[in-house]
XYZ file of C-alpha atoms in Angstrom:
659
model
C 34.845 18.825 -19.685
C 33.802 16.044 -17.239
C 36.599 14.150 -15.550
C 37.023 10.507 -14.584
C 39.800 8.935 -12.528
C 42.538 7.100 -14.369
C 43.262 3.504 -13.494
C 46.749 4.252 -12.192
C 47.293 5.917 -8.788
C 49.267 9.082 -8.318
C 50.227 9.626 -4.717
C 51.064 13.267 -5.435
C 47.588 14.011 -6.639
C 45.465 16.390 -4.563
C 43.159 13.542 -3.503
C 46.034 11.313 -2.485
C 45.342 8.355 -4.719
C 43.749 9.253 -8.009
C 44.416 11.459 -10.973
C 41.852 12.560 -13.511
C 41.759 12.326 -17.233
C 39.241 13.790 -19.666
C 36.761 11.592 -21.516
C 34.403 12.228 -24.338
C 30.813 12.861 -23.303
C 28.881 9.642 -23.744
C 25.355 9.593 -25.176
C 22.671 10.439 -22.642
C 21.423 6.886 -22.235
C 24.939 5.542 -21.918
C 25.471 7.599 -18.789
C 22.771 5.484 -17.138
C 24.047 2.193 -18.551
C 25.704 -0.426 -16.378
C 29.496 -0.298 -16.843
C 29.971 -3.832 -15.577
C 32.415 -6.468 -16.687
C 30.851 -8.867 -19.144
C 30.391 -11.662 -16.578
C 28.813 -9.267 -14.077
C 26.431 -7.834 -16.659
C 25.346 -11.220 -17.961
C 24.873 -12.705 -14.496
C 22.833 -9.703 -13.337
C 20.415 -9.754 -16.229
C 20.179 -13.529 -16.112
C 19.350 -13.312 -12.400
C 16.697 -10.671 -13.062
C 15.215 -12.780 -15.836
C 15.088 -15.956 -13.773
C 13.615 -14.292 -10.680
C 10.996 -12.365 -12.641
C 9.944 -15.477 -14.533
C 9.685 -17.503 -11.310
C 7.813 -14.724 -9.547
C 5.437 -14.227 -12.482
C 4.743 -17.921 -12.834
C 4.225 -18.405 -9.091
C 1.957 -15.335 -8.865
C -0.120 -16.488 -11.808
C -0.648 -19.864 -10.171
C -2.175 -18.012 -7.184
C -4.030 -15.286 -9.131
C -7.121 -13.737 -7.552
C -8.824 -10.413 -6.812
C -9.510 -9.570 -3.161
C -12.753 -8.110 -1.896
C -10.802 -4.989 -0.950
C -9.513 -4.840 -4.496
C -13.104 -4.729 -5.728
C -13.702 -1.729 -3.413
C -11.271 0.253 -5.572
C -13.133 -0.790 -8.717
C -16.424 0.551 -7.335
C -14.787 3.974 -7.019
C -13.418 3.664 -10.555
C -16.939 2.866 -11.799
C -18.189 6.053 -10.226
C -15.346 8.043 -11.804
C -16.137 6.627 -15.224
C -19.822 7.370 -14.702
C -19.051 11.014 -13.839
C -20.005 10.762 -10.172
C -16.544 11.729 -8.964
C -14.048 9.736 -6.810
C -16.688 8.394 -4.434
C -17.945 4.984 -3.329
C -21.637 5.959 -3.249
C -23.314 8.647 -5.299
C -23.956 11.829 -3.375
C -21.576 10.947 -0.523
C -17.957 12.057 -0.766
C -16.076 9.253 1.053
C -12.550 8.243 0.047
C -12.821 4.489 0.499
C -9.390 3.691 -0.976
C -6.030 4.017 0.763
C -3.889 4.420 -2.344
C -4.797 7.511 -4.371
C -2.273 6.637 -7.076
C -3.687 3.135 -7.500
C -7.255 4.451 -7.826
C -6.395 6.878 -10.609
C -4.044 4.397 -12.310
C -6.930 1.939 -12.425
C -9.162 4.719 -13.733
C -6.756 5.411 -16.608
C -6.277 1.694 -17.271
C -10.024 1.011 -17.296
C -10.662 4.008 -19.561
C -8.037 2.739 -22.029
C -9.231 -0.851 -21.638
C -12.732 0.137 -22.695
C -14.929 -2.992 -22.830
C -12.361 -5.107 -21.011
C -13.535 -6.077 -17.525
C -12.048 -3.902 -14.795
C -10.984 -6.996 -12.856
C -8.746 -8.097 -15.728
C -7.249 -4.620 -15.968
C -6.494 -4.721 -12.260
C -4.992 -8.214 -12.584
C -2.705 -7.180 -15.468
C -1.594 -3.950 -13.843
C -0.978 -5.490 -10.441
C 1.092 -8.371 -11.805
C 3.079 -6.196 -14.209
C 3.944 -3.674 -11.489
C 4.897 -6.432 -9.015
C 7.336 -7.933 -11.537
C 8.710 -4.499 -12.340
C 9.248 -3.804 -8.661
C 11.302 -6.967 -8.122
C 13.373 -6.274 -11.260
C 14.136 -2.697 -10.132
C 15.055 -3.900 -6.678
C 17.658 -6.241 -8.174
C 18.950 -3.683 -10.646
C 19.382 -1.171 -7.838
C 21.423 -3.643 -5.804
C 23.501 -4.511 -8.877
C 24.186 -0.863 -9.471
C 25.183 -0.483 -5.840
C 27.959 -3.066 -6.235
C 29.088 -1.973 -9.697
C 31.882 0.440 -8.636
C 33.564 -2.131 -6.382
C 33.436 -4.751 -9.159
C 35.090 -2.562 -11.798
C 38.032 -4.384 -13.284
C 37.228 -7.587 -11.385
C 35.771 -10.896 -12.497
C 32.619 -11.617 -10.569
C 29.050 -12.778 -10.863
C 25.878 -11.455 -9.292
C 23.470 -13.964 -7.789
C 19.887 -13.345 -6.587
C 19.619 -13.539 -2.792
C 17.161 -11.186 -1.116
C 14.980 -11.271 -4.221
C 14.779 -15.088 -3.900
C 13.707 -14.732 -0.288
C 10.901 -12.380 -1.204
C 9.410 -14.292 -4.108
C 9.632 -17.561 -2.151
C 7.111 -16.288 0.402
C 3.585 -17.499 -0.558
C 1.874 -14.260 0.569
C 4.221 -12.258 -1.668
C 2.895 -14.189 -4.609
C -0.663 -13.909 -3.331
C -0.638 -10.123 -3.223
C 1.060 -9.750 -6.573
C -2.359 -10.162 -8.222
C -4.820 -9.209 -5.478
C -6.187 -6.104 -7.137
C -4.822 -4.076 -4.225
C -2.060 -1.462 -4.420
C 0.559 -4.044 -3.412
C 1.990 -4.281 -6.946
C 2.180 -0.513 -7.261
C 3.890 -0.330 -3.868
C 6.591 -2.801 -5.017
C 7.143 -0.897 -8.243
C 7.391 2.378 -6.373
C 9.809 1.038 -3.769
C 11.968 -0.607 -6.462
C 12.061 2.586 -8.518
C 12.894 4.825 -5.545
C 15.666 2.442 -4.406
C 17.188 2.300 -7.920
C 17.064 6.096 -8.300
C 18.544 6.695 -4.861
C 21.457 4.381 -5.699
C 21.961 6.261 -8.983
C 21.886 9.561 -7.111
C 24.446 8.290 -4.589
C 26.985 7.646 -7.375
C 27.418 11.091 -8.929
C 30.330 10.519 -11.289
C 28.819 7.372 -12.759
C 25.365 8.758 -13.520
C 25.752 12.549 -13.355
C 22.451 12.731 -11.420
C 23.163 16.292 -10.365
C 21.470 17.414 -13.600
C 18.229 19.241 -12.862
C 16.231 16.751 -14.944
C 17.333 13.836 -12.744
C 16.915 15.807 -9.515
C 13.428 16.880 -10.554
C 12.448 13.359 -11.518
C 13.755 11.908 -8.243
C 12.013 14.602 -6.232
C 8.717 13.870 -8.006
C 9.080 10.132 -7.299
C 9.907 10.797 -3.653
C 6.947 13.134 -3.303
C 4.548 10.517 -4.732
C 5.175 8.291 -1.731
C 2.179 9.611 0.234
C -0.086 9.109 -2.771
C 1.047 5.511 -3.227
C 0.392 4.778 0.430
C 0.228 7.299 3.290
C 2.573 5.179 5.439
C 5.286 5.643 2.799
C 5.355 9.397 3.455
C 8.259 9.091 5.883
C 10.328 7.267 3.278
C 9.640 9.795 0.535
C 10.169 12.693 2.967
C 13.473 11.256 4.089
C 14.639 11.018 0.481
C 13.735 14.682 -0.102
C 15.586 15.747 3.056
C 18.700 13.885 1.885
C 18.481 15.584 -1.491
C 18.108 19.007 0.095
C 21.184 18.430 2.280
C 23.251 17.312 -0.686
C 22.013 20.012 -3.093
C 24.812 22.348 -4.164
C 22.793 25.401 -5.122
C 19.673 27.166 -3.901
C 18.197 26.743 -7.358
C 18.417 22.957 -6.959
C 16.865 23.156 -3.499
C 13.919 25.127 -4.834
C 13.518 22.575 -7.616
C 13.496 19.707 -5.117
C 10.920 21.375 -2.902
C 8.586 22.323 -5.764
C 8.881 19.055 -7.690
C 8.593 16.892 -4.583
C 5.833 18.817 -2.896
C 3.527 19.969 -5.689
C 1.473 16.793 -6.272
C 1.072 15.680 -2.641
C 0.268 19.193 -1.429
C -2.155 19.834 -4.261
C -3.960 16.542 -3.608
C -4.018 17.160 0.149
C -5.759 20.499 -0.482
C -8.233 18.678 -2.722
C -8.789 15.992 -0.078
C -9.426 18.564 2.662
C -11.885 20.539 0.534
C -13.627 17.637 -1.195
C -13.768 14.987 1.538
C -13.411 17.287 4.559
C -10.628 15.169 6.030
C -6.860 15.296 6.452
C -6.410 11.589 5.723
C -8.028 8.943 3.506
C -11.317 7.588 4.803
C -9.645 4.224 5.383
C -7.153 5.801 7.803
C -10.029 7.378 9.728
C -11.988 4.086 9.738
C -9.015 2.129 11.088
C -7.711 4.922 13.350
C -4.210 4.816 11.844
C -2.865 6.898 14.701
C -3.887 4.340 17.316
C -1.715 1.583 18.737
C -2.144 -2.120 19.457
C 1.372 -3.337 20.199
C 0.347 -6.772 21.497
C -1.737 -7.487 18.430
C 1.120 -6.230 16.295
C 3.500 -8.736 17.838
C 0.971 -11.494 17.170
C 0.820 -10.351 13.555
C 4.622 -10.362 13.297
C 4.824 -13.908 14.661
C 1.992 -14.980 12.326
C 4.129 -13.734 9.411
C 7.568 -14.989 10.369
C 6.658 -18.232 12.144
C 5.208 -20.374 9.295
C 8.216 -19.690 7.060
C 11.025 -19.666 9.677
C 11.888 -16.266 8.299
C 14.674 -15.869 10.857
C 16.747 -18.415 8.863
C 17.214 -16.356 5.666
C 17.627 -13.191 7.748
C 20.612 -14.729 9.531
C 22.057 -15.939 6.238
C 21.569 -12.598 4.531
C 23.150 -10.672 7.396
C 26.174 -12.951 7.156
C 26.297 -12.438 3.387
C 26.036 -8.681 3.847
C 29.015 -8.728 6.231
C 31.109 -10.774 3.798
C 30.206 -8.521 0.880
C 31.217 -5.471 2.932
C 34.541 -7.080 3.863
C 35.569 -7.914 0.325
C 34.168 -4.716 -1.199
C 36.681 -2.439 -2.891
C 36.526 1.308 -2.431
C 34.886 2.835 -5.530
C 37.383 4.213 -8.005
C 35.880 7.673 -8.215
C 35.771 10.861 -6.150
C 33.754 14.014 -6.452
C 34.587 16.662 -8.997
C 37.333 19.168 -8.135
C 35.128 22.033 -9.189
C 32.964 21.726 -6.056
C 35.195 22.981 -3.227
C 32.164 24.083 -1.176
C 30.631 20.630 -1.118
C 30.591 19.922 2.629
C 31.445 16.769 4.496
C 27.802 16.198 5.538
C 26.611 16.548 1.960
C 29.251 14.091 0.770
C 28.189 11.619 3.448
C 24.516 11.937 2.579
C 24.994 11.563 -1.154
C 26.918 8.273 -0.952
C 26.167 4.565 -1.435
C 26.353 3.803 2.330
C 23.765 6.521 2.933
C 21.513 5.019 0.260
C 21.740 1.645 1.986
C 21.030 3.234 5.379
C 18.092 5.083 3.833
C 16.320 1.961 2.563
C 17.071 -0.103 5.719
C 15.893 2.670 8.029
C 12.741 3.090 5.934
C 11.970 -0.622 6.113
C 12.466 -0.755 9.867
C 10.279 2.317 10.492
C 7.501 0.907 8.300
C 7.673 -2.409 10.153
C 7.539 -0.691 13.549
C 4.593 1.427 12.427
C 2.546 -1.587 11.395
C 3.448 -3.514 14.523
C 2.359 -0.535 16.609
C -0.829 -0.262 14.577
C -1.645 -3.938 15.193
C -0.875 -5.247 11.737
C -3.768 -6.325 9.561
C -6.400 -9.024 9.251
C -4.756 -10.314 6.032
C -1.865 -12.656 6.670
C 1.530 -10.912 6.021
C 0.103 -8.175 3.763
C 1.318 -4.999 5.491
C 4.755 -6.402 6.421
C 5.672 -7.336 2.840
C 6.648 -3.786 1.847
C 8.934 -3.311 4.909
C 10.577 -6.652 4.183
C 10.992 -5.601 0.531
C 12.939 -2.541 1.670
C 15.114 -4.517 4.090
C 16.029 -6.982 1.345
C 17.022 -4.215 -1.147
C 20.790 -4.027 -0.420
C 21.154 -7.807 -0.810
C 18.557 -8.358 -3.547
C 21.541 -9.613 -5.536
C 24.967 -10.354 -4.078
C 28.421 -10.382 -5.782
C 30.594 -13.439 -5.712
C 34.076 -12.285 -6.832
C 36.414 -14.695 -8.520
C 39.666 -14.713 -6.441
C 42.332 -12.459 -7.975
C 44.854 -12.252 -5.099
C 44.935 -8.418 -5.193
C 43.226 -7.288 -1.991
C 43.712 -10.590 -0.162
C 45.911 -13.635 -0.667
C 44.567 -16.201 -3.066
C 43.795 -18.596 -0.202
C 41.850 -15.923 1.705
C 40.002 -14.915 -1.453
C 39.062 -18.499 -2.111
C 37.798 -18.876 1.433
C 35.671 -15.718 1.212
C 34.217 -16.710 -2.151
C 33.507 -20.200 -0.871
C 31.786 -18.908 2.275
C 29.617 -16.517 0.227
C 28.680 -19.350 -2.113
C 27.742 -21.683 0.764
C 25.581 -18.982 2.361
C 23.889 -18.391 -0.981
C 23.150 -22.107 -1.320
C 21.545 -21.968 2.135
C 19.344 -19.106 1.007
C 18.384 -20.913 -2.174
C 17.574 -24.060 -0.201
C 15.382 -22.151 2.247
C 13.639 -20.425 -0.683
C 12.789 -23.787 -2.257
C 11.348 -25.006 1.062
C 9.413 -21.797 1.789
C 7.927 -21.641 -1.679
C 6.123 -24.914 -0.948
C 5.227 -24.113 2.642
C 1.597 -24.608 3.748
C 1.720 -21.179 5.411
C -0.819 -20.814 8.192
C -1.885 -24.426 7.760
C -5.267 -25.433 9.167
C -5.903 -21.931 10.568
C -5.558 -20.274 7.175
C -9.285 -19.922 6.544
C -10.586 -19.729 10.122
C -11.166 -16.392 11.842
C -9.601 -17.240 15.201
C -9.072 -14.894 18.156
C -6.109 -13.253 16.357
C -8.456 -12.271 13.503
C -5.770 -13.056 10.890
C -6.584 -15.225 7.888
C -5.031 -16.205 4.581
C -7.286 -14.008 2.550
C -6.782 -15.743 -0.803
C -7.463 -19.196 0.555
C -10.398 -17.875 2.587
C -12.199 -16.503 -0.449
C -11.245 -19.412 -2.683
C -12.868 -21.742 -0.162
C -15.882 -19.519 0.504
C -16.739 -18.963 -3.206
C -15.776 -22.419 -4.480
C -13.486 -20.830 -7.090
C -9.779 -21.644 -7.011
C -9.172 -18.243 -8.620
C -11.908 -15.732 -7.741
C -11.103 -13.033 -10.278
C -14.321 -11.253 -11.096
C -17.222 -9.796 -9.155
C -19.409 -12.492 -10.677
C -17.248 -15.155 -9.017
C -18.140 -13.632 -5.651
C -21.845 -14.228 -6.247
C -21.125 -17.715 -4.915
C -20.043 -16.195 -1.576
C -22.667 -16.594 1.187
C -25.503 -14.037 0.940
C -24.303 -12.524 -2.348
C -26.753 -14.054 -4.823
C -29.585 -13.371 -2.376
C -28.847 -9.637 -2.613
C -29.851 -9.526 -6.261
C -33.014 -11.502 -5.501
C -33.913 -9.122 -2.652
C -33.361 -6.048 -4.807
C -35.582 -7.487 -7.547
C -38.317 -8.279 -5.006
C -38.439 -4.749 -3.516
C -39.295 -2.369 -6.352
C -40.538 0.207 -3.843
C -37.137 0.432 -2.120
C -35.681 -1.228 0.958
C -32.709 -1.435 3.287
C -31.048 -4.863 3.268
C -29.648 -6.106 6.593
C -27.728 -9.409 6.830
C -29.776 -12.240 8.216
C -28.670 -15.302 10.136
C -29.751 -17.293 7.081
C -27.124 -17.062 4.357
C -29.793 -17.327 1.651
C -31.886 -14.349 2.663
C -31.719 -10.733 3.877
C -33.786 -8.889 6.464
C -35.667 -6.086 4.737
C -36.576 -2.681 6.144
C -39.076 -1.076 3.766
C -38.779 2.466 2.564
C -41.212 5.017 4.002
C -43.768 5.627 1.231
C -43.317 9.072 -0.293
C -46.214 11.492 -0.067
C -48.751 11.453 -2.893
C -47.510 13.273 -5.960
C -43.900 13.120 -4.838
C -41.257 12.389 -7.473
C -39.009 10.663 -4.986
C -37.589 7.513 -6.519
C -37.398 4.199 -4.640
C -34.026 3.816 -2.876
C -32.083 0.713 -1.995
C -29.195 0.292 0.422
C -27.164 -2.742 1.551
C -25.518 -2.837 4.976
C -22.699 -5.384 4.930
C -18.994 -5.762 5.692
C -17.841 -6.985 2.286
C -18.133 -3.750 0.339
C -16.200 -4.834 -2.753
C -18.184 -7.898 -3.772
C -21.474 -6.139 -3.014
C -20.552 -2.859 -4.615
C -19.390 -4.470 -7.870
C -22.457 -6.707 -8.196
C -25.140 -4.032 -7.739
C -25.835 -0.843 -9.617
C -24.310 2.495 -8.708
C -27.775 3.680 -7.646
C -27.695 1.183 -4.750
C -26.056 2.629 -1.659
C -23.565 0.144 -0.148
C -22.443 0.882 3.433
C -20.602 -0.999 6.184
C -20.388 -1.034 9.937
C -16.605 -0.536 9.902
C -16.603 2.923 8.307
C -14.769 2.413 5.029
C -17.771 3.709 3.114
C -19.964 4.878 6.019
C -19.225 8.388 7.347
C -21.106 7.722 10.578
C -19.261 4.471 11.401
C -15.932 6.066 10.465
C -16.314 8.659 13.241
C -16.992 6.134 16.016
C -14.296 5.065 18.471
C -12.075 2.092 17.779
C -13.040 -0.983 19.827
C -10.204 -2.092 22.101
C -10.673 -5.818 21.514
C -12.200 -5.729 18.029
C -10.803 -7.756 15.153
C -7.890 -5.895 13.656
C -8.969 -3.951 10.553
C -12.585 -4.392 11.627
C -12.469 -2.782 15.048
C -15.280 -0.320 14.531
C -18.809 -1.719 14.573
C -21.811 0.510 13.995
C -25.167 -0.821 15.105
C -27.785 -1.185 12.316
C -30.098 1.130 14.325
C -27.990 4.057 13.049
C -28.431 2.983 9.449
C -32.215 2.821 9.795
C -32.219 6.229 11.524
C -30.041 7.745 8.789
C -32.192 6.852 5.824
C -35.778 7.009 4.526
C -36.621 3.665 6.148
C -39.502 2.605 8.377
C -38.467 3.118 11.973
C -41.089 1.174 13.928
C -42.307 -2.393 14.209
C -43.134 -4.472 12.315
C -41.073 -2.732 9.678
C -37.847 -3.182 11.620
C -36.511 -6.664 12.441
C -37.545 -8.061 15.798
C -33.963 -8.116 17.109
C -33.807 -4.299 16.951
C -35.149 -1.944 19.596
C -37.482 0.838 18.468
C -36.179 2.996 21.304
C -32.603 2.682 20.044
C -33.706 3.645 16.560
C -35.554 6.716 17.875
C -32.540 7.670 19.973
C -30.250 7.323 16.937
C -32.580 9.639 14.967
C -32.294 12.233 17.709
C -28.535 11.764 18.062
C -27.989 12.458 14.387
C -29.311 16.005 15.076
C -26.269 16.783 17.181
C -24.903 19.999 15.591
C -21.324 18.687 15.257
C -22.573 15.425 13.674
C -24.799 17.348 11.299
C -21.853 19.468 10.231
C -19.681 16.394 9.596
C -22.369 14.719 7.513
C -23.035 17.944 5.580
C -19.350 18.100 4.691
C -19.720 14.920 2.614
C -23.348 15.081 1.566
C -24.121 18.724 0.821
C -23.655 19.744 -2.839
C -20.094 20.649 -3.674
C -19.822 24.367 -4.179
C -16.892 26.781 -3.762
C -18.279 27.763 -0.371
C -18.569 24.118 0.678
C -15.035 23.401 -0.494
C -13.595 26.302 1.521
C -15.675 25.355 4.558
C -14.453 21.776 4.411
C -10.899 22.981 3.952
C -11.077 25.150 7.053
C -12.858 22.547 9.214
C -11.004 19.434 8.035
C -8.796 19.401 11.122
C -11.850 19.396 13.398
C -13.775 16.873 11.273
C -10.863 14.426 11.227
C -10.669 14.304 15.019
C -14.416 14.208 15.620
C -15.813 11.023 17.255
C -19.302 9.901 18.228
C -20.430 7.173 20.629
C -21.817 4.073 18.946
C -24.527 3.693 21.646
C -27.274 6.215 20.737
C -28.224 6.902 24.369
C -24.611 7.747 25.294
C -24.302 9.892 22.207
C -27.318 11.905 23.269
C -25.713 12.476 26.647
C -22.452 13.531 24.987
C -24.229 16.071 22.864
C -26.502 17.246 25.683
C -29.686 16.327 23.807
C -32.907 15.058 25.455
C -33.909 11.438 25.225
C -36.953 11.185 22.964
C -40.170 9.527 24.049
C -40.894 6.378 22.157
C -44.467 5.065 21.889
C -44.796 1.355 22.635
C -44.743 -0.978 19.681
C -48.126 -2.290 18.614
C -48.832 -5.810 19.806
C -47.978 -8.589 17.365
C -50.849 -10.670 16.116
């Protein structure tokens, strides 16, 4: 029969301070309930309710769908159409970072039926964002529960207030990106790790709980690849604390099955070890100086150092007044080692989430951050705020300290909390980046929501149709209608037109259908406004396998630091490759050199890995060569690429004179 410590100490007991008494087994759900005092329970749920309502209302006021969010929807459209998880038909490119978000959107869109995908994305993103904040607070409340047993106290929102006060946190709650899923995942993992760290309260040593926690930890890499370290660390902690080999096997199998299975699929289907976005942005590279600029761009407008100082002080006070939990581990586990006990403990759970947040922040600073203001540092901040998402304010009882000292500690905690609340009110109404919010300056960082609201003329650009008011977008549909024989669309200096490269006429009697392709940076708004039969590619490499394998530019705009010349696009398709078919600003010699460079054996093999029909042989070949394909790079200058491959420079006849 399970044992719990009695309220009265017994110094003669084997553990020096506590005796045990039997209790009746509670219902299964009750074991996961919150055994708080009434005031603690009410204040916690009231705090969760208030914060979630404020966050939901604030996020709704700033609702929008990002262009990158529409990229995901293009892949979902192809999935629903039976073309597979691709961005363009017949080309296996993984254009989305979050595998879990792509397939969650697929399921949501399939269930939603006639409902627009954009609205499905909006509802899912906002719901998951709110759920993530709620779980973060519930995890912190559960962390403090043992030390509040038998005491009168209230729980107040602190770190949660700091997070929802940040304007970019509210922006990305409804952006159509995986940000909401990331918050929900981090909140769930934090809550479950706290439960796991309190064994006698939750009995999480049951195989069902261990299996569920292992599955959640293993999903980290599918939510976002940069979360793999966090999920892996959780699995390592579980393995150290596991008491039997059977539990260790369960943890390894449950935690590793989905990510390993999908990685095998990725290697065989896409021919890569990482998502296409990681290849396009060279996630293994480093730009420390740009990362520091990005950090300052995030913290500076909101004086984020102020709440950090206040929260650190609150954390110290909470630690000082914290009581030792009134439980110890079961007596029937004599072989449970000191290391295992240390790992499966509340302090270890706190260290786990803080370490994870710091490592994520350092990774993104090393990577150079992002071109979207604050986006990639929101998840690390979310982790760092977890232990103080809510804070306890104990009513002085004169037991651990004198009544005067208790009053002083409670008063100091309250004053610090008022400072946090005051900063949150100011930050929530902050102008953020100010006048630079919508200008692409040398840093390359913009407030993405404000940028697209201004560029489209819609305060809340939610659908692909709203983005038709973005420069050049409406002209795409006109150009496609005006080229029934097929054409490649290149962006012109005039925002109301496109430069057209006609398709080479097929031979007489050929059944080749006219093809269209659009070469542009903004893949989402283009891809969702044209048919799936129109190939949409970019110079960055998110949906272009040639651009993805070029080298990262040292001084390119962060997130856009690969730039493929349009000559390669003309060379790669059935387009006219000589004047006057090509625009006057392009060189016929460069186009001819790009045609020759594409015959490089290694390049041909890489392109075949994503374009050749998928067969068992192709899958195995991609699987074996995925290591080599992931590291393969080409030179963006065709002449230099010919030299790298050891190919001859082709002769190019002079262009005919212009009349």
